[in-house]
Amino acid sequence: PRSGGTVTWPKLSVNSAVQTTFATPSTSFSRCSTLRSREPNPYIHTKRMSESPSTDTESPSGYSHFWNPLGAKLEQETEHRVAYVVCAWSDLLGFGRPFAECAWHPDQVLWQKIAERLHQAYQIHCKHTPSSSQEFMLVLNDGAVRTRVLSRASNECLSLALWLRAAIWSHLDVLDAERKQGLPGPRTVITGGQRAFYSFPEVRLDDIVINYTRKDGGLSKIAKETGNPLLVSNPAPLQMNTAFSRAYILDEAGSKAGLAGANVFIEQSLLDLIDQLCALSPSNYRATKQENETDFLYAVEYLNPPEGRPWCLGFLLDRLPGKVSLPTLATNVFRLKKFFPNDEHPNEFCFDLEPAK
């Protein structure tokens, strides 16, 4: 089916303190207003990073004005950068039930089953791994979160379409593998929002090595010997990521909020962001919507379509569950029935997500 008509696009809103923008095509983050709110750490006596260390105290490591590299990170003034992002949160249904049934003391046989289920889902997600520096995926227990920073590039809708295809394809592959084993499958929630980068993303072993113990520059001896393991992780793509928060809140509400079963759910915030992308100048796309009583078709059309491919992406969405009102979030959510990828004609192919009869 082809959709028609146009809609009035909302303008981007800008906060006077921190400007939220789409990232520039050449970088992962957009530069925004600088907020400098960190007070000096009272436990680390340092010079500011803008000052040069005294030559009479400088060590071969080059870290003489801090106790260790972590001290430099703690004292670094951070530029707070906000950008628009999308997120897909997918987790395995019924995962906690075996733990509850054994009072959270699984035996060796149950542990093996749990590990095999997690391993299978993890492998599938990795087959659909992020393909650009603006994308990121984190797997934690039975959940996998994907996020992408949106840019102002004229072909951003195409990049977003490829990201959506990977997330939805991954959901379908996990569902297929689980159903073959009599397991309930995953639920996936896809949202839009903002991401605020606010601090350094990690601490490794070398970061806590005292500087005066270093004989040479670069990594310390213990870091080299141990592979400099990761001690603390605060991934930049997920730092105060409201799209992730929205997806997690909706998934946690689950069937009580109408998000039942091993389905993909699209939140209104994602459609709103796509509308804004299409409204940007320059843009090669326009968003269209065609409705009936039970569902609606949301499509992004090429202004100058390639031969045989009129759409960049398309969703056939069930109107249900519709309005969702939770203590921390009120929004509209729609079950995805079909997804139309960019590389096929919509009359000839789609990813069918209708529940098996």
mmCIF file of C-alpha atoms in Angstrom:
data_model
loop_
_atom_site.group_PDB
_atom_site.id
_atom_site.type_symbol
_atom_site.label_atom_id
_atom_site.label_comp_id
_atom_site.label_asym_id
_atom_site.label_seq_id
_atom_site.Cartn_x
_atom_site.Cartn_y
_atom_site.Cartn_z
ATOM 1 C CA PRO A 1 0.000 0.000 0.000
ATOM 2 C CA ARG A 2 1.071 3.578 -0.605
ATOM 3 C CA SER A 3 0.218 6.358 1.815
ATOM 4 C CA GLY A 4 -0.506 9.955 0.929
ATOM 5 C CA GLY A 5 -0.936 13.390 2.367
ATOM 6 C CA THR A 6 1.344 15.574 4.403
ATOM 7 C CA VAL A 7 1.420 16.727 7.979
ATOM 8 C CA THR A 8 2.517 19.915 9.732
ATOM 9 C CA TRP A 9 5.927 19.372 11.275
ATOM 10 C CA PRO A 10 6.650 20.572 14.824
ATOM 11 C CA LYS A 11 9.616 22.867 15.313
ATOM 12 C CA LEU A 12 12.561 21.803 17.444
ATOM 13 C CA SER A 13 12.423 23.255 20.920
ATOM 14 C CA VAL A 14 15.560 24.778 22.429
ATOM 15 C CA ASN A 15 16.220 25.187 26.127
ATOM 16 C CA SER A 16 17.992 28.420 27.033
ATOM 17 C CA ALA A 17 20.500 26.683 29.300
ATOM 18 C CA VAL A 18 21.410 23.600 27.294
ATOM 19 C CA GLN A 19 20.721 23.415 23.568
ATOM 20 C CA THR A 20 19.452 20.053 22.339
ATOM 21 C CA THR A 21 20.285 19.401 18.706
ATOM 22 C CA PHE A 22 20.822 16.650 16.212
ATOM 23 C CA ALA A 23 24.508 15.781 16.065
ATOM 24 C CA THR A 24 26.513 17.118 13.156
ATOM 25 C CA PRO A 25 27.217 14.428 10.535
ATOM 26 C CA SER A 26 30.959 14.408 11.232
ATOM 27 C CA THR A 27 30.767 13.770 14.981
ATOM 28 C CA SER A 28 28.854 11.659 17.459
ATOM 29 C CA PHE A 29 27.811 14.625 19.563
ATOM 30 C CA SER A 30 26.595 18.150 18.898
ATOM 31 C CA ARG A 31 28.354 20.978 20.693
ATOM 32 C CA CYS A 32 26.056 22.749 23.076
ATOM 33 C CA SER A 33 26.177 25.339 25.829
ATOM 34 C CA THR A 34 28.870 24.610 28.400
ATOM 35 C CA LEU A 35 27.853 24.099 32.021
ATOM 36 C CA ARG A 36 30.642 24.162 34.565
ATOM 37 C CA SER A 37 29.297 23.002 37.882
ATOM 38 C CA ARG A 38 31.867 20.544 39.265
ATOM 39 C CA GLU A 39 33.603 21.626 42.466
ATOM 40 C CA PRO A 40 37.245 20.585 42.986
ATOM 41 C CA ASN A 41 37.639 17.189 44.629
ATOM 42 C CA PRO A 42 38.817 17.936 48.207
ATOM 43 C CA TYR A 43 40.756 14.669 48.344
ATOM 44 C CA ILE A 44 42.911 15.385 45.302
ATOM 45 C CA HIS A 45 45.241 18.382 45.509
ATOM 46 C CA THR A 46 45.998 19.383 41.951
ATOM 47 C CA LYS A 47 46.590 22.194 39.570
ATOM 48 C CA ARG A 48 43.851 22.859 37.041
ATOM 49 C CA MET A 49 44.262 20.963 33.783
ATOM 50 C CA SER A 50 44.768 24.217 31.941
ATOM 51 C CA GLU A 51 47.903 24.884 33.995
ATOM 52 C CA SER A 52 51.248 23.333 33.179
ATOM 53 C CA PRO A 53 52.952 21.228 35.886
ATOM 54 C CA SER A 54 56.121 22.595 37.420
ATOM 55 C CA THR A 55 59.177 21.303 35.661
ATOM 56 C CA ASP A 56 60.939 20.512 38.952
ATOM 57 C CA THR A 57 58.241 17.987 39.947
ATOM 58 C CA GLU A 58 57.410 16.502 36.564
ATOM 59 C CA SER A 59 57.799 12.711 36.322
ATOM 60 C CA PRO A 60 58.473 10.619 33.207
ATOM 61 C CA SER A 61 54.836 9.609 33.167
ATOM 62 C CA GLY A 62 53.676 13.178 32.561
ATOM 63 C CA TYR A 63 51.087 12.911 35.366
ATOM 64 C CA SER A 64 53.020 14.793 38.064
ATOM 65 C CA HIS A 65 50.247 17.239 39.015
ATOM 66 C CA PHE A 66 47.741 14.452 39.820
ATOM 67 C CA TRP A 67 48.004 11.476 42.156
ATOM 68 C CA ASN A 68 46.958 9.187 39.306
ATOM 69 C CA PRO A 69 45.082 9.324 35.957
ATOM 70 C CA LEU A 70 41.765 8.994 37.782
ATOM 71 C CA GLY A 71 42.581 12.235 39.558
ATOM 72 C CA ALA A 72 42.860 13.956 36.195
ATOM 73 C CA LYS A 73 39.474 12.561 35.171
ATOM 74 C CA LEU A 74 37.827 13.685 38.412
ATOM 75 C CA GLU A 75 39.202 17.201 38.054
ATOM 76 C CA GLN A 76 38.390 17.578 34.364
ATOM 77 C CA GLU A 77 35.729 20.156 33.600
ATOM 78 C CA THR A 78 33.028 18.499 31.507
ATOM 79 C CA GLU A 79 31.139 20.027 28.635
ATOM 80 C CA HIS A 80 27.528 18.880 28.951
ATOM 81 C CA ARG A 81 26.293 17.886 25.506
ATOM 82 C CA VAL A 82 22.698 16.956 24.714
ATOM 83 C CA ALA A 83 21.543 15.244 21.528
ATOM 84 C CA TYR A 84 18.495 13.449 20.176
ATOM 85 C CA VAL A 85 18.662 9.646 20.320
ATOM 86 C CA VAL A 86 16.600 6.544 19.652
ATOM 87 C CA CYS A 87 16.625 3.399 21.760
ATOM 88 C CA ALA A 88 15.469 -0.216 21.504
ATOM 89 C CA TRP A 89 15.231 -2.207 24.747
ATOM 90 C CA SER A 90 14.649 -5.949 24.378
ATOM 91 C CA ASP A 91 14.453 -8.525 27.145
ATOM 92 C CA LEU A 92 13.504 -12.167 27.489
ATOM 93 C CA LEU A 93 10.005 -12.841 28.802
ATOM 94 C CA GLY A 94 9.560 -15.123 31.817
ATOM 95 C CA PHE A 95 13.244 -14.939 32.663
ATOM 96 C CA GLY A 96 12.742 -14.446 36.413
ATOM 97 C CA ARG A 97 10.247 -17.276 36.873
ATOM 98 C CA PRO A 98 12.810 -20.127 37.213
ATOM 99 C CA PHE A 99 14.664 -18.106 39.855
ATOM 100 C CA ALA A 100 11.478 -17.522 41.844
ATOM 101 C CA GLU A 101 10.489 -21.181 41.608
ATOM 102 C CA CYS A 102 13.812 -22.294 43.112
ATOM 103 C CA ALA A 103 13.904 -19.487 45.707
ATOM 104 C CA TRP A 104 16.875 -17.973 43.844
ATOM 105 C CA HIS A 105 19.093 -21.022 44.398
ATOM 106 C CA PRO A 106 19.384 -22.683 40.965
ATOM 107 C CA ASP A 107 21.041 -26.070 40.802
ATOM 108 C CA GLN A 108 23.662 -26.909 38.214
ATOM 109 C CA VAL A 109 21.130 -28.184 35.683
ATOM 110 C CA LEU A 110 19.030 -25.007 35.891
ATOM 111 C CA TRP A 111 22.110 -22.799 35.685
ATOM 112 C CA GLN A 112 23.052 -24.595 32.470
ATOM 113 C CA LYS A 113 19.617 -23.925 30.949
ATOM 114 C CA ILE A 114 19.740 -20.255 31.969
ATOM 115 C CA ALA A 115 23.246 -19.824 30.555
ATOM 116 C CA GLU A 116 22.297 -21.478 27.273
ATOM 117 C CA ARG A 117 19.250 -19.215 26.871
ATOM 118 C CA LEU A 118 21.336 -16.103 27.537
ATOM 119 C CA HIS A 119 24.148 -17.272 25.265
ATOM 120 C CA GLN A 120 21.749 -17.905 22.399
ATOM 121 C CA ALA A 121 20.123 -14.454 22.650
ATOM 122 C CA TYR A 122 23.513 -12.745 23.014
ATOM 123 C CA GLN A 123 24.885 -14.432 19.896
ATOM 124 C CA ILE A 124 21.848 -13.377 17.873
ATOM 125 C CA HIS A 125 22.092 -9.758 19.020
ATOM 126 C CA CYS A 126 25.778 -9.757 18.052
ATOM 127 C CA LYS A 127 24.906 -10.964 14.541
ATOM 128 C CA HIS A 128 22.982 -7.704 14.182
ATOM 129 C CA THR A 129 25.736 -5.630 15.726
ATOM 130 C CA PRO A 130 25.812 -1.810 15.429
ATOM 131 C CA SER A 131 27.469 -0.701 12.206
ATOM 132 C CA SER A 132 28.449 2.933 12.871
ATOM 133 C CA SER A 133 30.206 5.030 15.494
ATOM 134 C CA GLN A 134 26.886 6.699 16.354
ATOM 135 C CA GLU A 135 25.395 3.385 17.453
ATOM 136 C CA PHE A 136 25.943 1.377 20.618
ATOM 137 C CA MET A 137 24.631 -1.836 22.162
ATOM 138 C CA LEU A 138 24.883 -3.075 25.754
ATOM 139 C CA VAL A 139 23.804 -6.549 26.861
ATOM 140 C CA LEU A 140 23.073 -7.028 30.556
ATOM 141 C CA ASN A 141 21.658 -10.337 31.815
ATOM 142 C CA ASP A 142 18.482 -11.002 29.798
ATOM 143 C CA GLY A 143 18.239 -7.483 28.368
ATOM 144 C CA ALA A 144 19.838 -5.791 25.371
ATOM 145 C CA VAL A 145 19.717 -2.051 24.781
ATOM 146 C CA ARG A 146 20.569 -0.423 21.457
ATOM 147 C CA THR A 147 20.860 3.324 20.992
ATOM 148 C CA ARG A 148 21.748 5.691 18.164
ATOM 149 C CA VAL A 149 22.596 9.397 18.194
ATOM 150 C CA LEU A 150 20.676 11.193 15.451
ATOM 151 C CA SER A 151 22.489 13.634 13.176
ATOM 152 C CA ARG A 152 21.457 16.419 10.806
ATOM 153 C CA ALA A 153 22.838 14.529 7.811
ATOM 154 C CA SER A 154 20.564 14.666 4.774
ATOM 155 C CA ASN A 155 20.469 10.846 4.702
ATOM 156 C CA GLU A 156 19.896 10.349 8.442
ATOM 157 C CA CYS A 157 16.496 8.734 7.879
ATOM 158 C CA LEU A 158 18.216 6.024 5.861
ATOM 159 C CA SER A 159 20.746 5.429 8.654
ATOM 160 C CA LEU A 160 17.882 5.268 11.137
ATOM 161 C CA ALA A 161 16.030 2.806 8.885
ATOM 162 C CA LEU A 162 19.059 0.493 8.885
ATOM 163 C CA TRP A 163 19.302 0.749 12.687
ATOM 164 C CA LEU A 164 15.599 -0.087 13.032
ATOM 165 C CA ARG A 165 15.960 -3.040 10.666
ATOM 166 C CA ALA A 166 18.783 -4.459 12.800
ATOM 167 C CA ALA A 167 16.783 -4.065 16.020
ATOM 168 C CA ILE A 168 13.605 -5.610 14.576
ATOM 169 C CA TRP A 169 15.437 -8.398 12.750
ATOM 170 C CA SER A 170 17.281 -9.246 15.954
ATOM 171 C CA HIS A 171 13.949 -9.431 17.814
ATOM 172 C CA LEU A 172 12.520 -11.798 15.193
ATOM 173 C CA ASP A 173 15.580 -14.060 15.200
ATOM 174 C CA VAL A 174 15.568 -14.337 19.001
ATOM 175 C CA LEU A 175 11.814 -15.025 18.914
ATOM 176 C CA ASP A 176 12.245 -17.752 16.304
ATOM 177 C CA ALA A 177 15.055 -19.449 18.239
ATOM 178 C CA GLU A 178 13.121 -19.291 21.515
ATOM 179 C CA ARG A 179 9.856 -20.600 20.043
ATOM 180 C CA LYS A 180 11.693 -23.657 18.690
ATOM 181 C CA GLN A 181 12.667 -24.482 22.273
ATOM 182 C CA GLY A 182 9.281 -23.783 23.821
ATOM 183 C CA LEU A 183 10.422 -20.481 25.358
ATOM 184 C CA PRO A 184 8.293 -17.308 25.422
ATOM 185 C CA GLY A 185 10.594 -15.031 23.407
ATOM 186 C CA PRO A 186 11.535 -11.354 23.788
ATOM 187 C CA ARG A 187 9.595 -8.119 24.124
ATOM 188 C CA THR A 188 11.099 -5.061 22.436
ATOM 189 C CA VAL A 189 10.215 -1.417 23.026
ATOM 190 C CA ILE A 190 11.545 1.276 20.653
ATOM 191 C CA THR A 191 11.514 4.931 21.720
ATOM 192 C CA GLY A 192 12.966 8.370 21.055
ATOM 193 C CA GLY A 193 14.419 10.897 23.460
ATOM 194 C CA GLN A 194 17.547 12.800 24.418
ATOM 195 C CA ARG A 195 20.963 11.903 25.734
ATOM 196 C CA ALA A 196 23.028 14.134 28.030
ATOM 197 C CA PHE A 197 26.752 13.399 28.086
ATOM 198 C CA TYR A 198 28.006 14.576 31.470
ATOM 199 C CA SER A 199 31.234 12.816 32.484
ATOM 200 C CA PHE A 200 34.046 10.394 31.614
ATOM 201 C CA PRO A 201 32.843 6.973 30.445
ATOM 202 C CA GLU A 202 35.120 4.535 32.272
ATOM 203 C CA VAL A 203 37.794 3.797 34.872
ATOM 204 C CA ARG A 204 40.449 1.162 34.167
ATOM 205 C CA LEU A 205 43.085 -0.378 36.390
ATOM 206 C CA ASP A 206 45.808 1.940 35.106
ATOM 207 C CA ASP A 207 43.722 4.939 36.152
ATOM 208 C CA ILE A 208 44.186 4.152 39.854
ATOM 209 C CA VAL A 209 47.926 3.427 39.749
ATOM 210 C CA ILE A 210 49.829 6.063 41.754
ATOM 211 C CA ASN A 211 51.932 8.162 39.415
ATOM 212 C CA TYR A 212 55.192 8.145 41.326
ATOM 213 C CA THR A 213 55.366 4.330 40.970
ATOM 214 C CA ARG A 214 55.609 4.635 37.194
ATOM 215 C CA LYS A 215 59.076 4.291 35.758
ATOM 216 C CA ASP A 216 58.101 4.999 32.165
ATOM 217 C CA GLY A 217 55.351 6.828 30.296
ATOM 218 C CA GLY A 218 52.257 5.071 29.064
ATOM 219 C CA LEU A 219 50.568 2.174 30.825
ATOM 220 C CA SER A 220 51.860 1.038 34.180
ATOM 221 C CA LYS A 221 53.519 -2.359 34.549
ATOM 222 C CA ILE A 222 50.547 -3.927 36.336
ATOM 223 C CA ALA A 223 48.133 -2.629 33.702
ATOM 224 C CA LYS A 224 50.239 -4.156 30.921
ATOM 225 C CA GLU A 225 50.469 -7.475 32.750
ATOM 226 C CA THR A 226 46.728 -7.709 33.451
ATOM 227 C CA GLY A 227 45.370 -6.231 30.211
ATOM 228 C CA ASN A 228 44.285 -3.029 31.970
ATOM 229 C CA PRO A 229 40.841 -4.387 32.963
ATOM 230 C CA LEU A 230 37.729 -2.235 33.114
ATOM 231 C CA LEU A 231 36.720 -1.323 36.689
ATOM 232 C CA VAL A 232 33.914 1.206 36.180
ATOM 233 C CA SER A 233 31.713 1.673 33.110
ATOM 234 C CA ASN A 234 29.430 4.621 32.362
ATOM 235 C CA PRO A 235 29.000 4.304 28.562
ATOM 236 C CA ALA A 236 28.749 7.704 26.894
ATOM 237 C CA PRO A 237 25.857 6.670 24.594
ATOM 238 C CA LEU A 238 23.729 5.716 27.622
ATOM 239 C CA GLN A 239 24.607 8.615 29.903
ATOM 240 C CA MET A 240 21.258 10.094 31.010
ATOM 241 C CA ASN A 241 19.563 8.636 27.978
ATOM 242 C CA THR A 242 15.849 9.442 28.297
ATOM 243 C CA ALA A 243 14.955 7.199 25.345
ATOM 244 C CA PHE A 244 16.423 4.275 27.295
ATOM 245 C CA SER A 245 14.558 5.384 30.418
ATOM 246 C CA ARG A 246 11.255 5.518 28.537
ATOM 247 C CA ALA A 247 11.777 2.100 26.959
ATOM 248 C CA TYR A 248 12.745 0.523 30.276
ATOM 249 C CA ILE A 249 9.757 2.040 32.117
ATOM 250 C CA LEU A 250 7.331 0.774 29.467
ATOM 251 C CA ASP A 251 8.883 -2.685 29.380
ATOM 252 C CA GLU A 252 8.806 -2.904 33.170
ATOM 253 C CA ALA A 253 5.089 -2.044 33.149
ATOM 254 C CA GLY A 254 4.584 -4.864 30.645
ATOM 255 C CA SER A 255 1.194 -6.480 30.233
ATOM 256 C CA LYS A 256 -0.303 -4.343 33.014
ATOM 257 C CA ALA A 257 0.106 -1.369 30.663
ATOM 258 C CA GLY A 258 -1.040 -3.309 27.610
ATOM 259 C CA LEU A 259 2.434 -4.266 26.364
ATOM 260 C CA ALA A 260 1.736 -7.979 26.392
ATOM 261 C CA GLY A 261 3.508 -10.847 24.710
ATOM 262 C CA ALA A 262 6.607 -11.248 22.575
ATOM 263 C CA ASN A 263 5.928 -8.196 20.420
ATOM 264 C CA VAL A 264 7.677 -5.036 19.253
ATOM 265 C CA PHE A 265 6.133 -1.817 20.555
ATOM 266 C CA ILE A 266 6.703 1.623 19.054
ATOM 267 C CA GLU A 267 6.307 4.643 21.331
ATOM 268 C CA GLN A 268 5.011 7.982 20.042
ATOM 269 C CA SER A 269 8.339 9.643 20.837
ATOM 270 C CA LEU A 270 10.018 7.681 18.029
ATOM 271 C CA LEU A 271 7.471 8.851 15.455
ATOM 272 C CA ASP A 272 7.825 12.431 16.697
ATOM 273 C CA LEU A 273 11.597 12.312 16.174
ATOM 274 C CA ILE A 274 11.213 10.899 12.670
ATOM 275 C CA ASP A 275 8.797 13.747 11.901
ATOM 276 C CA GLN A 276 11.453 16.214 13.013
ATOM 277 C CA LEU A 277 14.152 14.517 10.943
ATOM 278 C CA CYS A 278 12.013 14.759 7.828
ATOM 279 C CA ALA A 279 11.320 18.434 8.554
ATOM 280 C CA LEU A 280 15.014 19.331 8.695
ATOM 281 C CA SER A 281 16.639 21.196 5.828
ATOM 282 C CA PRO A 282 18.209 19.599 3.884
ATOM 283 C CA SER A 283 16.159 16.418 3.971
ATOM 284 C CA ASN A 284 15.492 13.835 1.310
ATOM 285 C CA TYR A 285 12.335 12.482 2.911
ATOM 286 C CA ARG A 286 8.769 13.166 3.974
ATOM 287 C CA ALA A 287 6.671 11.346 6.547
ATOM 288 C CA THR A 288 3.141 10.241 5.687
ATOM 289 C CA LYS A 289 0.333 8.607 7.641
ATOM 290 C CA GLN A 290 -2.724 6.655 6.558
ATOM 291 C CA GLU A 291 -5.292 5.502 9.129
ATOM 292 C CA ASN A 292 -8.280 3.245 9.554
ATOM 293 C CA GLU A 293 -10.258 2.039 12.573
ATOM 294 C CA THR A 294 -7.866 -0.668 13.735
ATOM 295 C CA ASP A 295 -4.376 0.357 12.653
ATOM 296 C CA PHE A 296 -2.392 2.975 10.777
ATOM 297 C CA LEU A 297 0.436 3.053 8.282
ATOM 298 C CA TYR A 298 3.349 5.387 9.014
ATOM 299 C CA ALA A 299 5.865 5.666 6.178
ATOM 300 C CA VAL A 300 8.888 7.766 5.283
ATOM 301 C CA GLU A 301 8.952 8.363 1.539
ATOM 302 C CA TYR A 302 11.910 9.398 -0.593
ATOM 303 C CA LEU A 303 11.465 12.762 -2.254
ATOM 304 C CA ASN A 304 13.515 11.366 -5.134
ATOM 305 C CA PRO A 305 12.947 7.623 -4.781
ATOM 306 C CA PRO A 306 15.355 5.022 -6.169
ATOM 307 C CA GLU A 307 13.806 2.756 -8.763
ATOM 308 C CA GLY A 308 11.507 0.209 -7.153
ATOM 309 C CA ARG A 309 11.978 1.569 -3.623
ATOM 310 C CA PRO A 310 9.524 4.352 -2.801
ATOM 311 C CA TRP A 311 9.960 4.151 0.975
ATOM 312 C CA CYS A 312 12.925 4.628 3.262
ATOM 313 C CA LEU A 313 11.009 2.834 6.027
ATOM 314 C CA GLY A 314 7.461 2.036 7.035
ATOM 315 C CA PHE A 315 5.482 0.804 10.046
ATOM 316 C CA LEU A 316 2.061 -0.838 10.047
ATOM 317 C CA LEU A 317 0.955 -0.181 13.611
ATOM 318 C CA ASP A 318 -1.895 -1.530 15.693
ATOM 319 C CA ARG A 319 -3.688 1.241 17.545
ATOM 320 C CA LEU A 320 -3.389 -0.851 20.702
ATOM 321 C CA PRO A 321 -2.367 -0.544 23.446
ATOM 322 C CA GLY A 322 -2.766 3.183 22.693
ATOM 323 C CA LYS A 323 -2.660 5.530 25.665
ATOM 324 C CA VAL A 324 -0.439 4.388 28.514
ATOM 325 C CA SER A 325 -0.567 6.265 31.831
ATOM 326 C CA LEU A 326 2.064 5.358 34.403
ATOM 327 C CA PRO A 327 3.190 7.264 37.522
ATOM 328 C CA THR A 328 6.329 8.459 35.715
ATOM 329 C CA LEU A 329 5.261 8.433 32.056
ATOM 330 C CA ALA A 330 2.138 9.173 30.024
ATOM 331 C CA THR A 331 2.383 8.433 26.307
ATOM 332 C CA ASN A 332 0.996 6.541 23.317
ATOM 333 C CA VAL A 333 2.311 3.098 22.416
ATOM 334 C CA PHE A 334 1.535 0.994 19.356
ATOM 335 C CA ARG A 335 2.174 -2.666 18.612
ATOM 336 C CA LEU A 336 4.207 -3.140 15.440
ATOM 337 C CA LYS A 337 2.448 -5.435 12.954
ATOM 338 C CA LYS A 338 4.721 -5.048 9.926
ATOM 339 C CA PHE A 339 8.014 -3.287 9.218
ATOM 340 C CA PHE A 340 8.915 -2.209 5.675
ATOM 341 C CA PRO A 341 12.709 -1.904 5.146
ATOM 342 C CA ASN A 342 14.448 0.508 2.799
ATOM 343 C CA ASP A 343 15.784 -2.045 0.326
ATOM 344 C CA GLU A 344 12.502 -3.637 -0.792
ATOM 345 C CA HIS A 345 9.297 -2.456 -2.432
ATOM 346 C CA PRO A 346 6.568 -2.322 0.239
ATOM 347 C CA ASN A 347 4.177 -4.309 -1.974
ATOM 348 C CA GLU A 348 6.678 -7.136 -2.298
ATOM 349 C CA PHE A 349 8.303 -7.610 1.124
ATOM 350 C CA CYS A 350 7.994 -6.739 4.801
ATOM 351 C CA PHE A 351 8.985 -8.104 8.189
ATOM 352 C CA ASP A 352 5.740 -9.638 9.471
ATOM 353 C CA LEU A 353 5.430 -9.368 13.251
ATOM 354 C CA GLU A 354 1.849 -10.546 13.602
ATOM 355 C CA PRO A 355 1.495 -13.120 16.406
ATOM 356 C CA ALA A 356 1.537 -16.697 15.196
ATOM 357 C CA LYS A 357 -1.972 -18.111 14.914
#
